[in-house]
Amino acid sequence: MAASAPSSSGGEPDPNSTNLRPPGSSYDAWCGVAHGCTRKLGMKICGFLQKNNNLEERSRIVSSLKERTAKTLLSCDNIGGDVRFRRTETDFSNLFARDLLPAKNGEEPTMQFLLEVVEILTNYIRKTFDRSTKVLDFHHPHQLLEGMEGFNLELSDQPESLEQILVDCRDSLKYGVRTGHPRFFNQLSTGLDIVGLAGEWLTSTANTNMFTYEIAPVFVLMEQLTLKKMREIIGWPDGEGDGIFSPGGAISNMYSVMIARYKFFPEVKTKGMAAAPRLILFTSELSHYSIKKASAALGFGTENLILLNTDERGRVIPADLEAKVIEAKQKGYVPIYVNATAGTTVYGAFDPINEIADICEKYGMWLHVDGAWGGGLLMSRKHRHKLNGVERANSVTWNPHKMMGVPLQCSAILVRERGILQGCNSMCAGYLFQPDKQYDVTYDTGDKAIQCGRHVDIFKFWLMWKAKGTVGFEQHIDKCLDLSAYLYNKIKHREGFEMVFNGEPQHTNVCFWYIPPSLRGICSAFSAKQSITVGANACFLMRLHDTVQCFPQQVAPKIKAMMMESGTTMVGYQPQGDKVNFFRMVISNAAATRSDIDFLIEEIERLGHDL
Amino acid sequence: MAASAPSSSGGEPDPNSTNLRPPGSSYDAWCGVAHGCTRKLGMKICGFLQKNNNLEERSRIVSSLKERTAKTLLSCDNIGGDVRFRRTETDFSNLFARDLLPAKNGEEPTMQFLLEVVEILTNYIRKTFDRSTKVLDFHHPHQLLEGMEGFNLELSDQPESLEQILVDCRDSLKYGVRTGHPRFFNQLSTGLDIVGLAGEWLTSTANTNMFTYEIAPVFVLMEQLTLKKMREIIGWPDGEGDGIFSPGGAISNMYSVMIARYKFFPEVKTKGMAAAPRLILFTSELSHYSIKKASAALGFGTENLILLNTDERGRVIPADLEAKVIEAKQKGYVPIYVNATAGTTVYGAFDPINEIADICEKYGMWLHVDGAWGGGLLMSRKHRHKLNGVERANSVTWNPHKMMGVPLQCSAILVRERGILQGCNSMCAGYLFQPDKQYDVTYDTGDKAIQCGRHVDIFKFWLMWKAKGTVGFEQHIDKCLDLSAYLYNKIKHREGFEMVFNGEPQHTNVCFWYIPPSLRGICSAFSAKQSITVGANACFLMRLHDTVQCFPQQVAPKIKAMMMESGTTMVGYQPQGDKVNFFRMVISNAAATRSDIDFLIEEIERLGHDL
């Protein structure tokens, strides 16, 4: 390895001339360890070792240390615990970003600052899993914008001290939402996987970019191996095919539409949509809105995305697809793409892939399976049958950051045919993808992407897979589905609850209305198809909304608002089609247990009782 | 706050029934502190306090502790330092992911595991800034795939122990590339900002999603305030307008094309490109390839993206733009969009925005400024004049993750006209963007995006801005530009170096050829326009490549290959147009100094001397 070159400029000291390592004495050595890795206690012990040679003095100090620490612990219990590990030895109020590495002598403040941050984070992690803490401490936008006790969001010209930065870190977490809390059920992505988190911390520290093997050798290989494994699980022979991690399911779905178009009309890449006839895409009326966004963005137009009717459980009716394909062809349009959803966003429905695949084969259309939410079920021997036929798909979206608990962002687009992703997106930028590198440049995968720079999303997922094994993901998924069955069985006949559809859910989505006691008589006929004018029993609603009509859709928003104000739990709601606002429970959080499901139901009853 | 509900299921113990806190005795309290926050030393001290009441015994143990730690330090110095803080008290070989939170009693192993990871990371950070370490330890793909001393990339069905996971973390860093190393100059994104890193660690821990205020209240507000600040800096009155953070410059540029199209032909959203005439886009022949990718993806076709000629410094020639606009119009096409690059990828050239803006206004075209690389110069009073006219742009791409040193990914698309981003992309998904929430739902910004889930890219940037102030970014940028001027002046007349173009660089890009001594006579006429057949002096190349032709473009790849094998530094090279492979130095790394520039030049000379 080459040594540091002498500075020939003369204008600047060599930053390495002050070498902090190796330590020069055993005291220094000892303090190097203590400072570097266990700063807080280390500092105390260093002081102890450096200043004291007398045995009795030593023991006095250890006793005092023990006493002071116990006292600190007690005093901080009083104020919420956030500062109980506060280190008085480092005065961050006189330290600034400019004092950190690469500043000269910046190593010590850097380590102290990072360890202080880690203390804030580990404290947060502990609380996240602690059911006696809130899921959130809700404030309205104007409250946060006005500034909360020293938490000021405004940016200024001059630097803040690192002490203020640490306060900002604490406050940003304090006023945020604990998405890993066992009672956070608000989104498809929940939970806080510790190994995944460690993976993200490492990814941030490596701070590299996926476009070439040159600067991300390990991560590029991990991506290839993991994508192959996913393709094997899908059922493509020998895991052959292609794929890439993208910044989310919407982008993955967009890729699928792009490559389908490229497959049938490659000339669109150079000549634009004008080179193709009127192309038609199909998707469920209940599919994710990203398909619609893709049809708008890519120049198809949302009118050329035909929505398919669904059955009572939210699954595409294959006959409707075939009828609409025939209709489009009769008009002279060209159907090219069908999206089958494996796990719809609201109902968790799985479209019948095999029957859809038959129609795609018959009419020569690209079959995409949007398994952003349901793809994880492929890891479960018990539940993967819900995606039967997925191996017949031409492309699959699968978001490990949803059902598999991987931290955001982690979404894959998988493609059965090798080369088409490259063909569709390649622009051969010379400054990145030089053919004359010394290594096998087929590992430079960046030209397959619509992105240039691409965040490393693979490492956390790879690390979790290593740590859990395939069986670990399977157990997680089976457990979440068991929990949703528990919830379904608990409320299907419970007074005041009404299911949005009958039958056990296919995924962890459980959709239901809660009817407050005051509305039960009036709304007993209510299966959400009409609005009903009511009398005295709706007075509360009337007073609230200055109307004499009973709109049960106001129940869920009202309960949700109270839920957020009290911060005890979070669950989503929405209308869908002709169905007014209902709750949608989803379970993907590894921390959730039956007691949390019980809690949620009782909390809805508590909050909604007097509506 | 509601208490934990009693478990009514009976099948599962309440996970909170075993409460680890608060500690029951002062020894426990002490160890709680020690374990939680300073694990390694804490464990030692706990053992000490719990087992010993005798003063002499206490002091003996402290001495022994000191001795053992010093010994550990020494022993680990022998094997490279990676394991010198290895904690023998925790046997990670018997711990698995399933033992971590949310497992019962999972808090202690979780904290130990995370602190062990932090130790690996802080160790890596120290080395990153240490010039006596390599930038990379290069291995070919097949070598890493075959497995390196216990580092096996394959995924398996069964879980690995946490000990193996920690080894995997170390190895992933070991075989990666230190993009924060002071001598890493390979990409536009370099450096490792400590405050930014802390921000990323916090972001990962919060693990939330930008689509609604509901689950990202603080981050959503930070994004709004930061975007406003950026618009103010661009020069739009009162910082009015809109914007969003996207997963990178390519996606930001794609947004710009989408909204330009929506501005002039909103019906394309519903009816597709068939509803519009033939639309023409313009960009520099030297602009980033993402404009071309966008024209392909969005259905324009790459042939409808007209490339503009550039002057000797790589800047668009405005007269060429106007001529091509007129030509397109004469053909009956409709020019709608011009991209002016502020800081091209290879040359770092700034297109003349004001002159381009004049033409855009004259012909009614959308002006986008791709400042992915050069946008950061807006922070510098000294250099922002290079973007004069940017305030006349309709949209601007600006990647803080490049010149401003923010960790990847952090890219903004800024739009002058409010509402158009929403109009272009909104699909009003009911399950996310309910109008009947209790807070001001204009803060739910997700429907503006082409993504659904969106990673939190704002926090690290906001935190860095707080910590540095606007002046801190300015100093960073001025320093990097000073360094590039230093490099330019150092090599412009140095023997063996030839500049790709004359004159001081506009950005930090310095482009040059290195001509080895053996080729200097032969290639002295070489300004890269022709290939030259040579004799004996090219023997080395001949033997390597089995040819008697002298291709100077092989010099840069060969030096780069040796550079990577030796791991001392990294710089990019590429051909461009008729110019054969040349080196492109870029400086965005806050850790780089003049001595590192000197090192790079001497290293190129050392490696290339005998070619």
PDB file of C-alpha atoms in Angstrom, chain B residues 309-508:
ATOM      1  CA  ASN B 309     -24.222  21.141 -30.003  1.00  0.00           C
ATOM      2  CA  THR B 310     -21.786  22.403 -27.430  1.00  0.00           C
ATOM      3  CA  ASP B 311     -18.815  24.736 -27.512  1.00  0.00           C
ATOM      4  CA  GLU B 312     -15.225  23.776 -26.748  1.00  0.00           C
ATOM      5  CA  ARG B 313     -15.973  23.837 -23.018  1.00  0.00           C
ATOM      6  CA  GLY B 314     -19.034  21.644 -23.274  1.00  0.00           C
ATOM      7  CA  ARG B 315     -21.697  24.366 -23.015  1.00  0.00           C
ATOM      8  CA  VAL B 316     -24.800  24.386 -25.175  1.00  0.00           C
ATOM      9  CA  ILE B 317     -24.609  26.819 -28.077  1.00  0.00           C
ATOM     10  CA  PRO B 318     -27.851  28.816 -27.841  1.00  0.00           C
ATOM     11  CA  ALA B 319     -27.939  29.546 -31.562  1.00  0.00           C
ATOM     12  CA  ASP B 320     -27.975  25.814 -32.206  1.00  0.00           C
ATOM     13  CA  LEU B 321     -30.988  25.469 -29.919  1.00  0.00           C
ATOM     14  CA  GLU B 322     -32.891  28.174 -31.740  1.00  0.00           C
ATOM     15  CA  ALA B 323     -32.033  26.737 -35.145  1.00  0.00           C
ATOM     16  CA  LYS B 324     -33.249  23.308 -34.070  1.00  0.00           C
ATOM     17  CA  VAL B 325     -36.428  24.680 -32.554  1.00  0.00           C
ATOM     18  CA  ILE B 326     -37.217  26.446 -35.794  1.00  0.00           C
ATOM     19  CA  GLU B 327     -36.421  23.331 -37.780  1.00  0.00           C
ATOM     20  CA  ALA B 328     -38.715  21.214 -35.627  1.00  0.00           C
ATOM     21  CA  LYS B 329     -41.531  23.697 -35.935  1.00  0.00           C
ATOM     22  CA  GLN B 330     -41.102  23.816 -39.684  1.00  0.00           C
ATOM     23  CA  LYS B 331     -41.609  20.059 -39.727  1.00  0.00           C
ATOM     24  CA  GLY B 332     -44.850  20.549 -37.847  1.00  0.00           C
ATOM     25  CA  TYR B 333     -43.518  19.183 -34.581  1.00  0.00           C
ATOM     26  CA  VAL B 334     -44.117  20.880 -31.251  1.00  0.00           C
ATOM     27  CA  PRO B 335     -41.057  21.801 -29.179  1.00  0.00           C
ATOM     28  CA  ILE B 336     -42.073  21.858 -25.538  1.00  0.00           C
ATOM     29  CA  TYR B 337     -39.064  21.305 -23.304  1.00  0.00           C
ATOM     30  CA  VAL B 338     -35.447  22.329 -23.001  1.00  0.00           C
ATOM     31  CA  ASN B 339     -33.059  20.940 -20.439  1.00  0.00           C
ATOM     32  CA  ALA B 340     -30.156  23.201 -19.566  1.00  0.00           C
ATOM     33  CA  THR B 341     -27.489  21.419 -17.597  1.00  0.00           C
ATOM     34  CA  ALA B 342     -25.878  23.224 -14.693  1.00  0.00           C
ATOM     35  CA  GLY B 343     -22.758  21.141 -14.292  1.00  0.00           C
ATOM     36  CA  THR B 344     -22.432  18.383 -16.880  1.00  0.00           C
ATOM     37  CA  THR B 345     -21.385  14.973 -15.656  1.00  0.00           C
ATOM     38  CA  VAL B 346     -18.038  14.733 -17.361  1.00  0.00           C
ATOM     39  CA  TYR B 347     -16.859  18.285 -18.085  1.00  0.00           C
ATOM     40  CA  GLY B 348     -18.735  20.075 -15.358  1.00  0.00           C
ATOM     41  CA  ALA B 349     -19.969  22.614 -17.899  1.00  0.00           C
ATOM     42  CA  PHE B 350     -22.732  25.104 -17.155  1.00  0.00           C
ATOM     43  CA  ASP B 351     -25.062  25.798 -20.047  1.00  0.00           C
ATOM     44  CA  PRO B 352     -25.847  29.533 -20.492  1.00  0.00           C
ATOM     45  CA  ILE B 353     -29.227  29.547 -18.767  1.00  0.00           C
ATOM     46  CA  ASN B 354     -30.211  33.142 -19.505  1.00  0.00           C
ATOM     47  CA  GLU B 355     -29.711  32.799 -23.229  1.00  0.00           C
ATOM     48  CA  ILE B 356     -31.569  29.499 -23.236  1.00  0.00           C
ATOM     49  CA  ALA B 357     -34.350  31.055 -21.162  1.00  0.00           C
ATOM     50  CA  ASP B 358     -34.740  33.798 -23.762  1.00  0.00           C
ATOM     51  CA  ILE B 359     -35.318  31.180 -26.443  1.00  0.00           C
ATOM     52  CA  CYS B 360     -37.708  29.204 -24.219  1.00  0.00           C
ATOM     53  CA  GLU B 361     -39.753  32.322 -23.601  1.00  0.00           C
ATOM     54  CA  LYS B 362     -39.738  33.242 -27.259  1.00  0.00           C
ATOM     55  CA  TYR B 363     -41.029  29.855 -28.359  1.00  0.00           C
ATOM     56  CA  GLY B 364     -43.149  28.988 -25.336  1.00  0.00           C
ATOM     57  CA  MET B 365     -41.132  26.053 -24.078  1.00  0.00           C
ATOM     58  CA  TRP B 366     -40.614  24.668 -20.590  1.00  0.00           C
ATOM     59  CA  LEU B 367     -37.144  25.367 -19.231  1.00  0.00           C
ATOM     60  CA  HIS B 368     -35.719  22.753 -16.927  1.00  0.00           C
ATOM     61  CA  VAL B 369     -32.334  23.183 -15.280  1.00  0.00           C
ATOM     62  CA  ASP B 370     -30.614  19.928 -14.417  1.00  0.00           C
ATOM     63  CA  GLY B 371     -28.531  21.068 -11.484  1.00  0.00           C
ATOM     64  CA  ALA B 372     -28.137  17.570 -10.059  1.00  0.00           C
ATOM     65  CA  TRP B 373     -24.396  18.117  -9.982  1.00  0.00           C
ATOM     66  CA  GLY B 374     -24.041  21.900 -10.157  1.00  0.00           C
ATOM     67  CA  GLY B 375     -27.053  22.993  -8.101  1.00  0.00           C
ATOM     68  CA  GLY B 376     -24.944  23.020  -4.969  1.00  0.00           C
ATOM     69  CA  LEU B 377     -23.034  26.016  -6.328  1.00  0.00           C
ATOM     70  CA  LEU B 378     -26.135  28.098  -5.619  1.00  0.00           C
ATOM     71  CA  MET B 379     -25.043  27.969  -1.986  1.00  0.00           C
ATOM     72  CA  SER B 380     -21.837  29.836  -2.805  1.00  0.00           C
ATOM     73  CA  ARG B 381     -21.822  33.610  -3.268  1.00  0.00           C
ATOM     74  CA  LYS B 382     -18.593  33.192  -5.201  1.00  0.00           C
ATOM     75  CA  HIS B 383     -19.772  30.559  -7.674  1.00  0.00           C
ATOM     76  CA  ARG B 384     -23.539  30.894  -7.992  1.00  0.00           C
ATOM     77  CA  HIS B 385     -23.174  33.262 -10.934  1.00  0.00           C
ATOM     78  CA  LYS B 386     -22.482  30.147 -13.018  1.00  0.00           C
ATOM     79  CA  LEU B 387     -26.204  29.420 -12.722  1.00  0.00           C
ATOM     80  CA  ASN B 388     -27.318  32.947 -13.556  1.00  0.00           C
ATOM     81  CA  GLY B 389     -30.823  32.767 -14.948  1.00  0.00           C
ATOM     82  CA  VAL B 390     -31.814  29.704 -12.955  1.00  0.00           C
ATOM     83  CA  GLU B 391     -34.648  31.744 -11.455  1.00  0.00           C
ATOM     84  CA  ARG B 392     -36.191  31.802 -14.927  1.00  0.00           C
ATOM     85  CA  ALA B 393     -36.416  28.006 -15.029  1.00  0.00           C
ATOM     86  CA  ASN B 394     -39.773  26.284 -14.716  1.00  0.00           C
ATOM     87  CA  SER B 395     -38.192  23.398 -12.848  1.00  0.00           C
ATOM     88  CA  VAL B 396     -34.849  22.549 -11.328  1.00  0.00           C
ATOM     89  CA  THR B 397     -33.204  19.264 -10.342  1.00  0.00           C
ATOM     90  CA  TRP B 398     -30.790  19.661  -7.453  1.00  0.00           C
ATOM     91  CA  ASN B 399     -29.104  16.712  -5.727  1.00  0.00           C
ATOM     92  CA  PRO B 400     -27.787  17.529  -2.271  1.00  0.00           C
ATOM     93  CA  HIS B 401     -26.263  14.035  -2.304  1.00  0.00           C
ATOM     94  CA  LYS B 402     -23.701  15.157  -4.833  1.00  0.00           C
ATOM     95  CA  MET B 403     -21.893  18.456  -4.354  1.00  0.00           C
ATOM     96  CA  MET B 404     -23.291  19.144  -0.893  1.00  0.00           C
ATOM     97  CA  GLY B 405     -22.056  15.890   0.581  1.00  0.00           C
ATOM     98  CA  VAL B 406     -25.411  14.620   1.843  1.00  0.00           C
ATOM     99  CA  PRO B 407     -25.530  10.811   2.048  1.00  0.00           C
ATOM    100  CA  LEU B 408     -27.249   9.002  -0.821  1.00  0.00           C
ATOM    101  CA  GLN B 409     -30.148   9.298  -1.697  1.00  0.00           C
ATOM    102  CA  CYS B 410     -31.140  12.960  -1.624  1.00  0.00           C
ATOM    103  CA  SER B 411     -32.427  14.610  -4.779  1.00  0.00           C
ATOM    104  CA  ALA B 412     -35.016  17.333  -5.195  1.00  0.00           C
ATOM    105  CA  ILE B 413     -37.187  18.337  -8.119  1.00  0.00           C
ATOM    106  CA  LEU B 414     -38.297  21.933  -7.647  1.00  0.00           C
ATOM    107  CA  VAL B 415     -41.130  23.455  -9.619  1.00  0.00           C
ATOM    108  CA  ARG B 416     -41.930  27.144 -10.013  1.00  0.00           C
ATOM    109  CA  GLU B 417     -45.671  26.761 -10.586  1.00  0.00           C
ATOM    110  CA  ARG B 418     -47.648  25.550  -7.629  1.00  0.00           C
ATOM    111  CA  GLY B 419     -50.223  22.802  -8.211  1.00  0.00           C
ATOM    112  CA  ILE B 420     -48.859  21.367 -11.417  1.00  0.00           C
ATOM    113  CA  LEU B 421     -47.014  18.504  -9.720  1.00  0.00           C
ATOM    114  CA  GLN B 422     -50.227  17.519  -7.965  1.00  0.00           C
ATOM    115  CA  GLY B 423     -52.260  17.912 -11.146  1.00  0.00           C
ATOM    116  CA  CYS B 424     -49.861  15.791 -13.130  1.00  0.00           C
ATOM    117  CA  ASN B 425     -49.577  12.887 -10.740  1.00  0.00           C
ATOM    118  CA  SER B 426     -52.601  12.879  -8.486  1.00  0.00           C
ATOM    119  CA  MET B 427     -54.781   9.777  -8.530  1.00  0.00           C
ATOM    120  CA  CYS B 428     -56.566  10.416  -5.216  1.00  0.00           C
ATOM    121  CA  ALA B 429     -56.173   7.006  -3.642  1.00  0.00           C
ATOM    122  CA  GLY B 430     -58.879   6.826  -1.009  1.00  0.00           C
ATOM    123  CA  TYR B 431     -57.028   4.486   1.300  1.00  0.00           C
ATOM    124  CA  LEU B 432     -54.205   6.963   1.883  1.00  0.00           C
ATOM    125  CA  PHE B 433     -55.486  10.430   1.233  1.00  0.00           C
ATOM    126  CA  GLN B 434     -58.804  10.564   3.045  1.00  0.00           C
ATOM    127  CA  PRO B 435     -60.267  14.075   2.952  1.00  0.00           C
ATOM    128  CA  ASP B 436     -61.976  13.614   6.334  1.00  0.00           C
ATOM    129  CA  LYS B 437     -58.888  13.431   8.551  1.00  0.00           C
ATOM    130  CA  GLN B 438     -58.709  15.573  11.650  1.00  0.00           C
ATOM    131  CA  TYR B 439     -55.703  17.561  10.454  1.00  0.00           C
ATOM    132  CA  ASP B 440     -55.035  19.822   7.486  1.00  0.00           C
ATOM    133  CA  VAL B 441     -54.712  17.238   4.716  1.00  0.00           C
ATOM    134  CA  THR B 442     -52.895  19.597   2.378  1.00  0.00           C
ATOM    135  CA  TYR B 443     -49.870  18.274   4.266  1.00  0.00           C
ATOM    136  CA  ASP B 444     -50.473  14.810   2.804  1.00  0.00           C
ATOM    137  CA  THR B 445     -48.138  15.288  -0.091  1.00  0.00           C
ATOM    138  CA  GLY B 446     -47.855  11.714  -1.347  1.00  0.00           C
ATOM    139  CA  ASP B 447     -50.242  12.130  -4.250  1.00  0.00           C
ATOM    140  CA  LYS B 448     -47.812  14.531  -5.920  1.00  0.00           C
ATOM    141  CA  ALA B 449     -45.330  11.694  -6.329  1.00  0.00           C
ATOM    142  CA  ILE B 450     -45.088   8.972  -8.941  1.00  0.00           C
ATOM    143  CA  GLN B 451     -44.156   6.765  -6.009  1.00  0.00           C
ATOM    144  CA  CYS B 452     -46.498   5.540  -3.329  1.00  0.00           C
ATOM    145  CA  GLY B 453     -44.266   4.643  -0.404  1.00  0.00           C
ATOM    146  CA  ARG B 454     -41.410   7.134  -0.334  1.00  0.00           C
ATOM    147  CA  HIS B 455     -38.223   6.859   1.702  1.00  0.00           C
ATOM    148  CA  VAL B 456     -37.427   9.683   4.119  1.00  0.00           C
ATOM    149  CA  ASP B 457     -34.575  11.449   2.344  1.00  0.00           C
ATOM    150  CA  ILE B 458     -35.037  14.796   4.005  1.00  0.00           C
ATOM    151  CA  PHE B 459     -33.930  14.295   7.598  1.00  0.00           C
ATOM    152  CA  LYS B 460     -30.194  13.889   7.045  1.00  0.00           C
ATOM    153  CA  PHE B 461     -30.177  16.931   4.787  1.00  0.00           C
ATOM    154  CA  TRP B 462     -32.196  19.050   7.195  1.00  0.00           C
ATOM    155  CA  LEU B 463     -29.940  17.985  10.055  1.00  0.00           C
ATOM    156  CA  MET B 464     -26.792  18.811   8.102  1.00  0.00           C
ATOM    157  CA  TRP B 465     -28.202  22.224   7.215  1.00  0.00           C
ATOM    158  CA  LYS B 466     -28.946  22.862  10.886  1.00  0.00           C
ATOM    159  CA  ALA B 467     -25.475  21.738  11.849  1.00  0.00           C
ATOM    160  CA  LYS B 468     -23.498  23.575   9.167  1.00  0.00           C
ATOM    161  CA  GLY B 469     -25.748  26.488   8.405  1.00  0.00           C
ATOM    162  CA  THR B 470     -25.971  27.843   4.894  1.00  0.00           C
ATOM    163  CA  VAL B 471     -22.454  29.192   5.397  1.00  0.00           C
ATOM    164  CA  GLY B 472     -21.134  25.712   6.103  1.00  0.00           C
ATOM    165  CA  PHE B 473     -22.334  24.429   2.744  1.00  0.00           C
ATOM    166  CA  GLU B 474     -20.874  27.514   1.107  1.00  0.00           C
ATOM    167  CA  GLN B 475     -17.474  26.887   2.688  1.00  0.00           C
ATOM    168  CA  HIS B 476     -17.537  23.266   1.603  1.00  0.00           C
ATOM    169  CA  ILE B 477     -18.315  24.187  -1.990  1.00  0.00           C
ATOM    170  CA  ASP B 478     -15.752  26.965  -2.152  1.00  0.00           C
ATOM    171  CA  LYS B 479     -13.136  24.624  -0.753  1.00  0.00           C
ATOM    172  CA  CYS B 480     -13.848  21.905  -3.310  1.00  0.00           C
ATOM    173  CA  LEU B 481     -13.665  24.416  -6.164  1.00  0.00           C
ATOM    174  CA  ASP B 482     -10.406  25.799  -4.812  1.00  0.00           C
ATOM    175  CA  LEU B 483      -9.006  22.294  -4.766  1.00  0.00           C
ATOM    176  CA  SER B 484      -9.983  21.682  -8.357  1.00  0.00           C
ATOM    177  CA  ALA B 485      -8.314  24.953  -9.366  1.00  0.00           C
ATOM    178  CA  TYR B 486      -5.229  23.767  -7.508  1.00  0.00           C
ATOM    179  CA  LEU B 487      -5.315  20.509  -9.452  1.00  0.00           C
ATOM    180  CA  TYR B 488      -5.818  22.282 -12.745  1.00  0.00           C
ATOM    181  CA  ASN B 489      -2.911  24.640 -12.154  1.00  0.00           C
ATOM    182  CA  LYS B 490      -0.730  21.792 -11.023  1.00  0.00           C
ATOM    183  CA  ILE B 491      -1.117  19.672 -14.140  1.00  0.00           C
ATOM    184  CA  LYS B 492      -1.889  22.087 -16.949  1.00  0.00           C
ATOM    185  CA  HIS B 493       1.760  22.355 -17.900  1.00  0.00           C
ATOM    186  CA  ARG B 494       3.061  19.204 -16.216  1.00  0.00           C
ATOM    187  CA  GLU B 495       4.948  16.808 -18.437  1.00  0.00           C
ATOM    188  CA  GLY B 496       2.897  13.814 -19.449  1.00  0.00           C
ATOM    189  CA  PHE B 497      -0.436  15.468 -18.750  1.00  0.00           C
ATOM    190  CA  GLU B 498      -2.676  16.940 -21.373  1.00  0.00           C
ATOM    191  CA  MET B 499      -5.889  18.784 -20.612  1.00  0.00           C
ATOM    192  CA  VAL B 500      -9.017  17.761 -22.474  1.00  0.00           C
ATOM    193  CA  PHE B 501      -9.957  21.408 -22.786  1.00  0.00           C
ATOM    194  CA  ASN B 502      -8.187  24.626 -21.945  1.00  0.00           C
ATOM    195  CA  GLY B 503      -9.093  27.066 -19.238  1.00  0.00           C
ATOM    196  CA  GLU B 504      -9.970  26.770 -15.594  1.00  0.00           C
ATOM    197  CA  PRO B 505     -12.812  24.342 -14.958  1.00  0.00           C
ATOM    198  CA  GLN B 506     -16.235  25.777 -14.174  1.00  0.00           C
ATOM    199  CA  HIS B 507     -17.020  23.069 -11.666  1.00  0.00           C
ATOM    200  CA  THR B 508     -14.720  20.664  -9.829  1.00  0.00           C
TER     201      THR B 508
END
